[in-house]
mmCIF file of C-alpha atoms in Angstrom:
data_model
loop_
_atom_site.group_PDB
_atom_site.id
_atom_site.type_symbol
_atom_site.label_atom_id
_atom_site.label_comp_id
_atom_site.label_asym_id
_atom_site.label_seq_id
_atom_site.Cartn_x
_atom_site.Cartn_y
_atom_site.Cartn_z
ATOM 1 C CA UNK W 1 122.130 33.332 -40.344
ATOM 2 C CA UNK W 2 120.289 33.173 -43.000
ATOM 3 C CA UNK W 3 120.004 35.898 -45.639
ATOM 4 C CA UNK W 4 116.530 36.766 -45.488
ATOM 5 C CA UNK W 5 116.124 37.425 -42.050
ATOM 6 C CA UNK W 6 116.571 40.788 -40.858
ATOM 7 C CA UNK W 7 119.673 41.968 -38.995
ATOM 8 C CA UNK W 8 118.680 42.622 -35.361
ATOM 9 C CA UNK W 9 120.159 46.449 -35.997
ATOM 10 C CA UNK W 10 117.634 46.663 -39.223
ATOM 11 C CA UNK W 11 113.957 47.561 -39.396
ATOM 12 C CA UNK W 12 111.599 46.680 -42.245
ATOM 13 C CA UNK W 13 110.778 49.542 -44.271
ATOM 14 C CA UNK W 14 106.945 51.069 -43.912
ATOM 15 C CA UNK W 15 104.540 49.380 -46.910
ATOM 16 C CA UNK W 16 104.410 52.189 -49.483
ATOM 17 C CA UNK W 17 100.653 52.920 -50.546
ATOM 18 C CA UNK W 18 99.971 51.899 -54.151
ATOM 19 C CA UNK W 19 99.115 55.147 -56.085
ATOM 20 C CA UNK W 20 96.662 53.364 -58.558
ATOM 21 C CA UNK W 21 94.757 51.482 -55.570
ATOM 22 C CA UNK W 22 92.682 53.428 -53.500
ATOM 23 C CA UNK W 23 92.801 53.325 -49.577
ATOM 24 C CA UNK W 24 89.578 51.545 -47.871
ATOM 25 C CA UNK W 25 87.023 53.763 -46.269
ATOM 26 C CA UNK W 26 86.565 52.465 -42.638
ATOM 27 C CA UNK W 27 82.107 53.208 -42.141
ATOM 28 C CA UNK W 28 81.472 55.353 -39.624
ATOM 29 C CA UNK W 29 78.125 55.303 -37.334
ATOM 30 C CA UNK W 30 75.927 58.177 -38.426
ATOM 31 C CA UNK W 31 74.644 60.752 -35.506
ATOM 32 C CA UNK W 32 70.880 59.916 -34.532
ATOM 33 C CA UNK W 33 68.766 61.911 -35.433
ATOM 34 C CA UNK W 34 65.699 62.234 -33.000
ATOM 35 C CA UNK W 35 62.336 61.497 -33.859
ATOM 36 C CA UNK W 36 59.968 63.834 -33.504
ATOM 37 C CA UNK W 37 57.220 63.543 -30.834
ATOM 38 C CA UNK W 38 53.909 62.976 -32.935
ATOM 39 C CA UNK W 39 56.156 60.423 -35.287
ATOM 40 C CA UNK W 40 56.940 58.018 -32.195
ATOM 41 C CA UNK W 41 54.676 54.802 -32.407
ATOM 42 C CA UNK W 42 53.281 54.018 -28.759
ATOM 43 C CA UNK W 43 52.794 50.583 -27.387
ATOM 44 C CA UNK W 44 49.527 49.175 -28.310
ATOM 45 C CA UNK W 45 46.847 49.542 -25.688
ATOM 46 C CA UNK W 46 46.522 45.534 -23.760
ATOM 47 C CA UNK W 47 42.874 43.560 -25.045
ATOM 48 C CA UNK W 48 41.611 44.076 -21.843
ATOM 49 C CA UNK W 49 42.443 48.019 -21.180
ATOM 50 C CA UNK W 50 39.754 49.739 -20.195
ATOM 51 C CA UNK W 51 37.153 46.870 -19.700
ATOM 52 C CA UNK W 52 35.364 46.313 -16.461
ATOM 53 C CA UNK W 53 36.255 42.903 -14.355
ATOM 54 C CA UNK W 54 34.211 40.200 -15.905
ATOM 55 C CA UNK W 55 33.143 41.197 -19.068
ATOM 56 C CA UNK W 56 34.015 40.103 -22.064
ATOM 57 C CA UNK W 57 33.898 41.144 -25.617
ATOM 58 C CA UNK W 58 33.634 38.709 -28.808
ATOM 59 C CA UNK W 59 34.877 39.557 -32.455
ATOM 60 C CA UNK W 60 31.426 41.073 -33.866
ATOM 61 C CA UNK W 61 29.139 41.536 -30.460
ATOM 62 C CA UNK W 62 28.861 43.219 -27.467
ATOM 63 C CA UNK W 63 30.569 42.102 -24.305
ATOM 64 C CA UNK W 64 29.150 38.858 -22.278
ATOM 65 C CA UNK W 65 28.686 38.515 -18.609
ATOM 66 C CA UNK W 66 31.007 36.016 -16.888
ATOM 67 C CA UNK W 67 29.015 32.432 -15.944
ATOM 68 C CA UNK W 68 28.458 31.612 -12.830
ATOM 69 C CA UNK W 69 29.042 27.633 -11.724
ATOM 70 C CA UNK W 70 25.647 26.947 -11.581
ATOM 71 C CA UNK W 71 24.787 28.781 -15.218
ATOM 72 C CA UNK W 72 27.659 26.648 -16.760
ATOM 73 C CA UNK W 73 26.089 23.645 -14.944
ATOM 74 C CA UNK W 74 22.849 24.078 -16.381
ATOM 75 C CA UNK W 75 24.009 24.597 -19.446
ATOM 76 C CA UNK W 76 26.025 21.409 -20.020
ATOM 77 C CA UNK W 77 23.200 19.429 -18.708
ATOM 78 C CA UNK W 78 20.220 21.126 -21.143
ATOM 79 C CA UNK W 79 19.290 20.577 -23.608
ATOM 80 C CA UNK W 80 20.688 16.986 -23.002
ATOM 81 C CA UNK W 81 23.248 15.653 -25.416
ATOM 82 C CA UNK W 82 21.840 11.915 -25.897
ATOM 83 C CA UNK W 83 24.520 9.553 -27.956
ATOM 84 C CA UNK W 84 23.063 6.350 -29.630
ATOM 85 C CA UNK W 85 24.594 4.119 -26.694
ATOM 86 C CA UNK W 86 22.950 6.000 -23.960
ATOM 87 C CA UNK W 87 19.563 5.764 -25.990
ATOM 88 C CA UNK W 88 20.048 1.888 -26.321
ATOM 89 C CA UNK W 89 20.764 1.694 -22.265
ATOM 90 C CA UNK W 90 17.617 3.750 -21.272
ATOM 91 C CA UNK W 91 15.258 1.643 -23.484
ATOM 92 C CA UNK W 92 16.708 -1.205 -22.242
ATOM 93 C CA UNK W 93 16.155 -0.264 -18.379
ATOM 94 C CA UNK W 94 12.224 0.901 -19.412
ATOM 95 C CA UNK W 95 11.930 -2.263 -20.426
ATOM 96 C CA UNK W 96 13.138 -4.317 -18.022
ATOM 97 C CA UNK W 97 11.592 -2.291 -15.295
ATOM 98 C CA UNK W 98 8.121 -2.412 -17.226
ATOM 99 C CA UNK W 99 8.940 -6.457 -17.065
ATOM 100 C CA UNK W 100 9.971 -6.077 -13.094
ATOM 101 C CA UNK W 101 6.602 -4.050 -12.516
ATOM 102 C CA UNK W 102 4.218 -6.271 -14.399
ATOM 103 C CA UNK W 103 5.844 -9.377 -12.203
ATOM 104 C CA UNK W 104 5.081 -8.093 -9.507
ATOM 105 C CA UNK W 105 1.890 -7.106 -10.246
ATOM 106 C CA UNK W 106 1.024 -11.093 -11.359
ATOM 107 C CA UNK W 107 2.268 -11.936 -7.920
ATOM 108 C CA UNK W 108 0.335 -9.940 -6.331
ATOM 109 C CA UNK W 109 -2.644 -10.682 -8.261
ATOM 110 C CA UNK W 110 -2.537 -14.616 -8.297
ATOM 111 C CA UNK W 111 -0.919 -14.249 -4.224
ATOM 112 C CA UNK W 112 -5.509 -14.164 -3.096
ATOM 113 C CA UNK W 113 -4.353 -16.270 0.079
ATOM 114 C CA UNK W 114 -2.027 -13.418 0.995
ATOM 115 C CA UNK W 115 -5.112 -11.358 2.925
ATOM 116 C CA UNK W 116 -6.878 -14.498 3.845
ATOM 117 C CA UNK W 117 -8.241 -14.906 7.533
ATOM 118 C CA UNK W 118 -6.316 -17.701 9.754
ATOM 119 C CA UNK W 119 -9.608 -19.822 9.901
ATOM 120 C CA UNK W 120 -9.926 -19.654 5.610
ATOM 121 C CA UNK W 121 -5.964 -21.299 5.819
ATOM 122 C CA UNK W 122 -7.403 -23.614 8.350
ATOM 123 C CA UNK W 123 -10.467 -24.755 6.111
ATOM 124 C CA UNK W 124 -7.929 -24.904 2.957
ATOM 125 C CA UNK W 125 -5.756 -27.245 4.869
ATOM 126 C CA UNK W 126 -8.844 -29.375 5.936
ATOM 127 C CA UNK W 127 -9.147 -29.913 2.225
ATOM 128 C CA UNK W 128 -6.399 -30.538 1.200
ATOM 129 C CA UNK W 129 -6.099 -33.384 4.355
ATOM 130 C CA UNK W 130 -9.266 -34.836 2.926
ATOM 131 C CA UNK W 131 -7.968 -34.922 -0.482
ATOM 132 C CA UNK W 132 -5.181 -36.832 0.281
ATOM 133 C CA UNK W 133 -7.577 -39.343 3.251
ATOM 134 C CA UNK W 134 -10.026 -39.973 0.222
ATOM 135 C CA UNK W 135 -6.767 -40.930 -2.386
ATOM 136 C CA UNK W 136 -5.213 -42.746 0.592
ATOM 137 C CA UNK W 137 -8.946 -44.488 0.780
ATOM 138 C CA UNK W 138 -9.286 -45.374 -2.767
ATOM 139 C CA UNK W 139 -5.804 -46.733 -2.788
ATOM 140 C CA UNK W 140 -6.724 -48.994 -0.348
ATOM 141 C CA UNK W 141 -10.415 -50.034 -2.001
ATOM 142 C CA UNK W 142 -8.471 -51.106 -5.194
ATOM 143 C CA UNK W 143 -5.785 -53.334 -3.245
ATOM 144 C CA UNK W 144 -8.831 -55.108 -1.087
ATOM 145 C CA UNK W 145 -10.117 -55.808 -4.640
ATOM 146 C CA UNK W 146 -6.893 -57.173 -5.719
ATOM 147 C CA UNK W 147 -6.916 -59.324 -2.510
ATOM 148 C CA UNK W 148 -9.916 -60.712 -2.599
ATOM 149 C CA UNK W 149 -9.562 -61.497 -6.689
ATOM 150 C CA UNK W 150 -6.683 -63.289 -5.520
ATOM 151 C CA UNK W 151 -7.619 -65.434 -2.423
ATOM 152 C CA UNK W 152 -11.296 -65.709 -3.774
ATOM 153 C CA UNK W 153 -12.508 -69.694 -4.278
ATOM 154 C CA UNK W 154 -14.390 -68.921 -6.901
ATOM 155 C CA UNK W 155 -12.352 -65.832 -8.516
ATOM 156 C CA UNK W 156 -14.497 -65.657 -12.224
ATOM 157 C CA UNK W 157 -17.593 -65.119 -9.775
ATOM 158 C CA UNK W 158 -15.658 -62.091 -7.738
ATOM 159 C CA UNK W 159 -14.642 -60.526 -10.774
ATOM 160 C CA UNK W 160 -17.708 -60.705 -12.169
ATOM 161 C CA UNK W 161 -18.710 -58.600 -9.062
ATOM 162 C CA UNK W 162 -16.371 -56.591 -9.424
ATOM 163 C CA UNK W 163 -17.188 -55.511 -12.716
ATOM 164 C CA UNK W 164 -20.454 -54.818 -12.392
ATOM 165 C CA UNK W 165 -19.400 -52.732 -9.474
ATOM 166 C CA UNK W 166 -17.081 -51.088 -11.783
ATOM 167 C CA UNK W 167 -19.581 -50.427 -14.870
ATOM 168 C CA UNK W 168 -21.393 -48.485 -12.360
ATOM 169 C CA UNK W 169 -18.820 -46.285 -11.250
ATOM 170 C CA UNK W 170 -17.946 -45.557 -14.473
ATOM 171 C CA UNK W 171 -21.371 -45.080 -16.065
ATOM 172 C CA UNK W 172 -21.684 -42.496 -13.020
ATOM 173 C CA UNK W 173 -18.624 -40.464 -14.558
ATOM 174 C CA UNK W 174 -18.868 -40.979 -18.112
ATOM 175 C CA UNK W 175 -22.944 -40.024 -17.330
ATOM 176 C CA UNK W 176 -24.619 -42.783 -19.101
ATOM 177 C CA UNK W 177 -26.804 -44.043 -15.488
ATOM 178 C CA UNK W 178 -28.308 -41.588 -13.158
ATOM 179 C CA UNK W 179 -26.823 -41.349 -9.601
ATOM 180 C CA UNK W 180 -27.952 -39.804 -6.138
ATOM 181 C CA UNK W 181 -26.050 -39.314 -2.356
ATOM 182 C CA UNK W 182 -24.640 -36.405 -0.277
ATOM 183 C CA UNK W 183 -23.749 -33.442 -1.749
ATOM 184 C CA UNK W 184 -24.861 -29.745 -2.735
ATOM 185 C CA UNK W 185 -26.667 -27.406 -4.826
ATOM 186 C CA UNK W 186 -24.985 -24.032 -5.995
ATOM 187 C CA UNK W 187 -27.502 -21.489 -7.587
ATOM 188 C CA UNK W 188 -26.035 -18.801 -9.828
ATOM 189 C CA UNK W 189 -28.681 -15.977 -10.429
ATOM 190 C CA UNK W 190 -27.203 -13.466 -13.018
ATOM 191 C CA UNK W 191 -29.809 -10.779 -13.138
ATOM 192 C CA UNK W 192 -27.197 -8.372 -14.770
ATOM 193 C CA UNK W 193 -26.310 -11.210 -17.668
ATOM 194 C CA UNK W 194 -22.398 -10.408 -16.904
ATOM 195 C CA UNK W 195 -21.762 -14.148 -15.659
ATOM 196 C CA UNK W 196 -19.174 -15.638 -18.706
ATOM 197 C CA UNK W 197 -18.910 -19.429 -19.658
ATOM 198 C CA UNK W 198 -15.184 -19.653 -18.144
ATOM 199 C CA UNK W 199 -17.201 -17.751 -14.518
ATOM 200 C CA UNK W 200 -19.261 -21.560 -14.903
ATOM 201 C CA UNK W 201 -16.302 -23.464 -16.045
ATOM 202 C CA UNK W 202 -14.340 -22.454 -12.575
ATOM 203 C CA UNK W 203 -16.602 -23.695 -10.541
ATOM 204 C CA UNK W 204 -16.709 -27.108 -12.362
ATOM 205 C CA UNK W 205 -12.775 -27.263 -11.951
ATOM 206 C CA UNK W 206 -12.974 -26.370 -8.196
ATOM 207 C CA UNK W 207 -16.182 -28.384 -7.878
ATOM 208 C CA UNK W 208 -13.943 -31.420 -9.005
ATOM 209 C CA UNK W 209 -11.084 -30.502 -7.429
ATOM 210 C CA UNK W 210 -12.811 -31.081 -4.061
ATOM 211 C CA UNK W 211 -14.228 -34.661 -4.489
ATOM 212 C CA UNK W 212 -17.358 -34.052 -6.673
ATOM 213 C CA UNK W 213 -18.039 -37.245 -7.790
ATOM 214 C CA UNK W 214 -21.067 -36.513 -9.866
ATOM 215 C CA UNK W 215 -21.995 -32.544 -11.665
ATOM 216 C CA UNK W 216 -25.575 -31.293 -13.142
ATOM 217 C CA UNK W 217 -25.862 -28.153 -14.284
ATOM 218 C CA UNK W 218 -29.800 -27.043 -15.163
ATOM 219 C CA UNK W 219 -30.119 -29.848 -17.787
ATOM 220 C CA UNK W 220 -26.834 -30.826 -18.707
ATOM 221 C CA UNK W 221 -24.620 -33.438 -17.366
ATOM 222 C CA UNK W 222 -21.190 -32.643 -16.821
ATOM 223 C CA UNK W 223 -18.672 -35.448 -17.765
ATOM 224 C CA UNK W 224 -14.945 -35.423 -18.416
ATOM 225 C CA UNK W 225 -15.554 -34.252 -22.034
ATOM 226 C CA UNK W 226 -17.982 -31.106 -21.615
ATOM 227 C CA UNK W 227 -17.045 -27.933 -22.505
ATOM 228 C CA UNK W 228 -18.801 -25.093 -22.047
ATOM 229 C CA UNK W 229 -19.441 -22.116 -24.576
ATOM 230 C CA UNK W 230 -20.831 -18.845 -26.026
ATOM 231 C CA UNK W 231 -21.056 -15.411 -23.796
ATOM 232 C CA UNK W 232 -22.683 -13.942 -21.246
ATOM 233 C CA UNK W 233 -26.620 -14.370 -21.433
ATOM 234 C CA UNK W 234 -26.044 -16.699 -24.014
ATOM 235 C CA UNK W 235 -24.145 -19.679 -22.479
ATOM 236 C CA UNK W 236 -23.911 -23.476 -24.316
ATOM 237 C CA UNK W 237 -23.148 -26.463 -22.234
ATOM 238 C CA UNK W 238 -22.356 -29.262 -24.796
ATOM 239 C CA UNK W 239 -24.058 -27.453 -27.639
ATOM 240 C CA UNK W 240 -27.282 -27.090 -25.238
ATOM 241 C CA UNK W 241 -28.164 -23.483 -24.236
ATOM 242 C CA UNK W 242 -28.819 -23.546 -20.555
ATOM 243 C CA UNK W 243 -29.663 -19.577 -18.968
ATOM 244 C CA UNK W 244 -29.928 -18.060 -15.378
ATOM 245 C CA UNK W 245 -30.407 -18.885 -12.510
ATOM 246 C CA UNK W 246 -27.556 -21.651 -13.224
ATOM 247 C CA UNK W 247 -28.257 -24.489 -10.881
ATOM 248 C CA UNK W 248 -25.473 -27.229 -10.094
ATOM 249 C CA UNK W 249 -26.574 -30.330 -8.301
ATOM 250 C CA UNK W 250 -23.442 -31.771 -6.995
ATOM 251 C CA UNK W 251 -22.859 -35.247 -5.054
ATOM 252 C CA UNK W 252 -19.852 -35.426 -3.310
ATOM 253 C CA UNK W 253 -18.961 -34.526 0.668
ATOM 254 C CA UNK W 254 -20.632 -31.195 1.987
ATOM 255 C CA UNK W 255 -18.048 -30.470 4.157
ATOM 256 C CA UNK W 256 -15.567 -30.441 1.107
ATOM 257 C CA UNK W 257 -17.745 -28.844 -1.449
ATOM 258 C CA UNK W 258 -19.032 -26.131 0.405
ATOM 259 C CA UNK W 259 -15.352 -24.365 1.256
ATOM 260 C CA UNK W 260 -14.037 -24.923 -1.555
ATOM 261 C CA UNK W 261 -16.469 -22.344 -3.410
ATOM 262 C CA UNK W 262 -16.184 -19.895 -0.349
ATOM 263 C CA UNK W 263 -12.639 -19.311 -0.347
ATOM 264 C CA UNK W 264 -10.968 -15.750 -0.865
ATOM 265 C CA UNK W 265 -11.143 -15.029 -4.221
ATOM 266 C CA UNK W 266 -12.951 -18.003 -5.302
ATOM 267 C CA UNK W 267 -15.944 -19.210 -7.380
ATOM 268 C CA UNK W 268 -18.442 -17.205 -4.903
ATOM 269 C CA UNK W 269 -16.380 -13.863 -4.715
ATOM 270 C CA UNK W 270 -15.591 -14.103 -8.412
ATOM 271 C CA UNK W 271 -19.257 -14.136 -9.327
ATOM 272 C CA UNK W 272 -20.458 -11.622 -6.582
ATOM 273 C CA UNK W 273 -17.782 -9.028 -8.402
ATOM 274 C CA UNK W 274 -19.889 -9.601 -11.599
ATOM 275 C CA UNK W 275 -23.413 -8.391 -9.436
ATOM 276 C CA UNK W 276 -24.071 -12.279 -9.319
ATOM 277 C CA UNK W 277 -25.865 -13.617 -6.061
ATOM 278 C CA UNK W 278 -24.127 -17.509 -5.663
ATOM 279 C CA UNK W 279 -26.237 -19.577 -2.832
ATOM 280 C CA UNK W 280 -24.939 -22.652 -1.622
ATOM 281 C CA UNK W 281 -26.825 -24.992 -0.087
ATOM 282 C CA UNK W 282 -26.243 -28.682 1.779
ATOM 283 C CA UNK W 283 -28.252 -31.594 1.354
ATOM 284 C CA UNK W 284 -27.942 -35.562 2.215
ATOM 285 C CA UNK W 285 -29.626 -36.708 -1.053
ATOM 286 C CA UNK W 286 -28.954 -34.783 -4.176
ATOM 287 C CA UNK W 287 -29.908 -36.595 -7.447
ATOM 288 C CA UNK W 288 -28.132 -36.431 -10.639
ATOM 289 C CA UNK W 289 -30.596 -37.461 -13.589
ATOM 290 C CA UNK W 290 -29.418 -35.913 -16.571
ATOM 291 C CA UNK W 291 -27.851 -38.815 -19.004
ATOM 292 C CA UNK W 292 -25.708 -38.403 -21.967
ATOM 293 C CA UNK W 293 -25.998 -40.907 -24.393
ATOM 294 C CA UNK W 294 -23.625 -43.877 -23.915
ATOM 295 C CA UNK W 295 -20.858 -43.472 -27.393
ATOM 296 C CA UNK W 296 -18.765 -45.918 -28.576
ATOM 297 C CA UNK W 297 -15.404 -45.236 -29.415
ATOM 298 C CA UNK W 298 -14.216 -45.279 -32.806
ATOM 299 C CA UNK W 299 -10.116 -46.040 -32.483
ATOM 300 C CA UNK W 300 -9.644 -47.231 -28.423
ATOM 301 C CA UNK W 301 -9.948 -50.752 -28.315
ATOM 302 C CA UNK W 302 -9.319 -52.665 -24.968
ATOM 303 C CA UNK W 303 -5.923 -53.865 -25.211
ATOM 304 C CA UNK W 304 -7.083 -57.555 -22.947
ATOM 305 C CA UNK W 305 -8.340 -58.180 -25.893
#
C-alpha cells in the first residue's frame, strides 16, 4: 500500500475555506414583476384586417377593385405592345398579300376568254386552224418552187419567174406597188376624240395576226416599219397626221379578218368602251393604193453576192 492513499478506516478532512478569498455568489432568478395592462404591446393588427373581400389598397392611394379575366385580358392586349420583329413580319405579310392581290387581279384582267360564249371559242379555234392551213400552205408553195427550180430544163428561165413573182410579193409588203383582192374595211369614227394611237396600233397587230396580207389606213400605208404616234385627236402615222373616221382597207380572207376584231375584249369592244362606233364591213375587191417610197438600205447587203 502505498503511502498516499487513504486507509480504508480514514476519511479526508473537509476543504477549509480560505479567509482572504471570498466564497462565489451562485445568481439567483429575480421574481417577475407583472406588467401593467396599458404597458403590454398587442399583436399588430394583419394588412388585410378590416378590409372588404376584393379590395385592395396601394402605398399612397385608395383601394382598387379586383380585375376580372376579361379586364386583365383587355388590358394585356391594348394598347398593343409591338417589338421591332413583329413590325418587320406584318410589313412583310402587307406586302406580299398586296403582291398576291394585284396577281390576281392581272389574271383576271388579261383571263377576257374566261366569260366568252362557246360559239366566240369556236370562231377563235377556226382561226387559229386557218393560221396554221395557210403556214402549212405556204410551206408547201416554197417546196413546189424548190422542185420545179430543180427539175426545170431550163432552170435560169424558172428562176427568173420566180423572181419576178417574188419582187411582187415583196413590193406588196414593203409597200412600194399597189395591190387589190378579198378582204375588209374597218371604219373607226371617234366623235368623242378619246381613240389613242396604241387603240389603232391593236388593230394593226390583230389585223396581221389573222392573215392581212396588205393594211391602208386613210392615206398611209402600213408596212413592217410604221409606227404610229401622237394622242388622241391628234394621231401621226409615219410622221403623216391622219384624223377620224379612221378607215383601214385590208386584203386578206374575210372570214379571218372579220372575227378576229369581234372577239371579247378585242379591237371592236376596246374602242366601243372609248364611245367609238367600229363598222366592219366585207368585200371581194379591196384596193390598197397608198405607196411608200421604195429606200435603199444603207448597211444590208445581199450576202449571194
Amino acid at each position: 500500500m502505498s503511502e498516499n492513499e487513504p486507509t480504508p478506516h480514514e476519511q479526508p478532512e473537509p476543504r477549509r475555506p480560505d479567509p482572504q478569498r471570498p466564497e462565489p455568489k451562485t445568481p439567483q432568478a429575480e421574481p417577475r414583476r407583472a406588467l401593467p395592462p396599458e404597458a403590454s404591446s398587442p399583436e399588430p393588427p394583419s394588412p388585410t384586417a378590416g378590409r372588404p373581400h376584393g379590395a385592395e389598397s396601394g402605398p399612397g392611394g385608395p383601394a382598387e377593385p379586383e380585375m376580372t379575366g376579361r379586364q386583365r385580358l383587355v388590358a394585356g392586349l391594348w394598347p398593343p405592345r409591338v417589338t421591332r420583329a413583329q413590325l418587320i413580319v406584318a410589313v412583310l405579310l402587307f406586302v406580299l398579300g398586296l403582291g398576291l392581290a394585284i396577281q390576281v387581279r392581272s389574271t383576271n384582267d388579261n383571263s377576257a376568254l374566261r366569260g366568252a360564249r362557246q360559239e366566240d371559242l369556236v370562231r377563235i379555234l377556226d382561226e387559229l386552224d386557218d393560221r396554221t392551213q395557210r403556214l402549212e400552205a405556204e410551206k408547201a408553195r416554197l417546196e413546189d418552187q424548190r422542185t420545179e427550180l430543180v427539175n426545170s430544163s431550163d432552170q435560169a428561165e424558172e428562176a427568173r419567174k420566180q423572181t419576178l413573182e417574188k419582187e411582187r410579193q415583196l413590193g406588196i409588203l414593203a409597200g412600194t406597188v399597189a395591190a387589190q383582192g378579198p378582204g375588209i374595211t374597218l371604219t373607226i369614227d371617234d366623235g368623242a376624240g378619246a381613240v389613242e394611237p396604241d387603240m389603232l396600233l391593236d388593230a394593226v397587230q390583230e389585223l396581221r395576226a389573222a392573215g392581212a396580207e396588205a393594211i391602208q389606213v386613210n392615206d398611209a400605208r402600213i408596212v413592217a416599219d410604221t409606227y404610229i404616234s401622237g394622242e388622241a385627236g391628234d394621231i401621226e402615222v409615219d410622221g403623216r397626221k391622219i384624223s377620224a373616221p379612221y378607215r383601214f382597207k385590208v386584203i386578206g380572207k374575210p372570214q379571218d379578218l372579220e372575227p378576229a376584231l369581234n372577239i371579247p375584249g378585242g379591237v371592236v369592244q376596246t374602242l366601243e368602251k372609248e364611245q367609238a362606233t367600229a363598222a366592219v364591213t366585207r368585200s371581194e375587191k379591196i384596193v390598197v393604193d397608198a405607196l411608200r417610197p421604195a429606200e435603199r438600205p444603207h448597211y444590208a447587203r445581199s450576202s449571194s453576192q
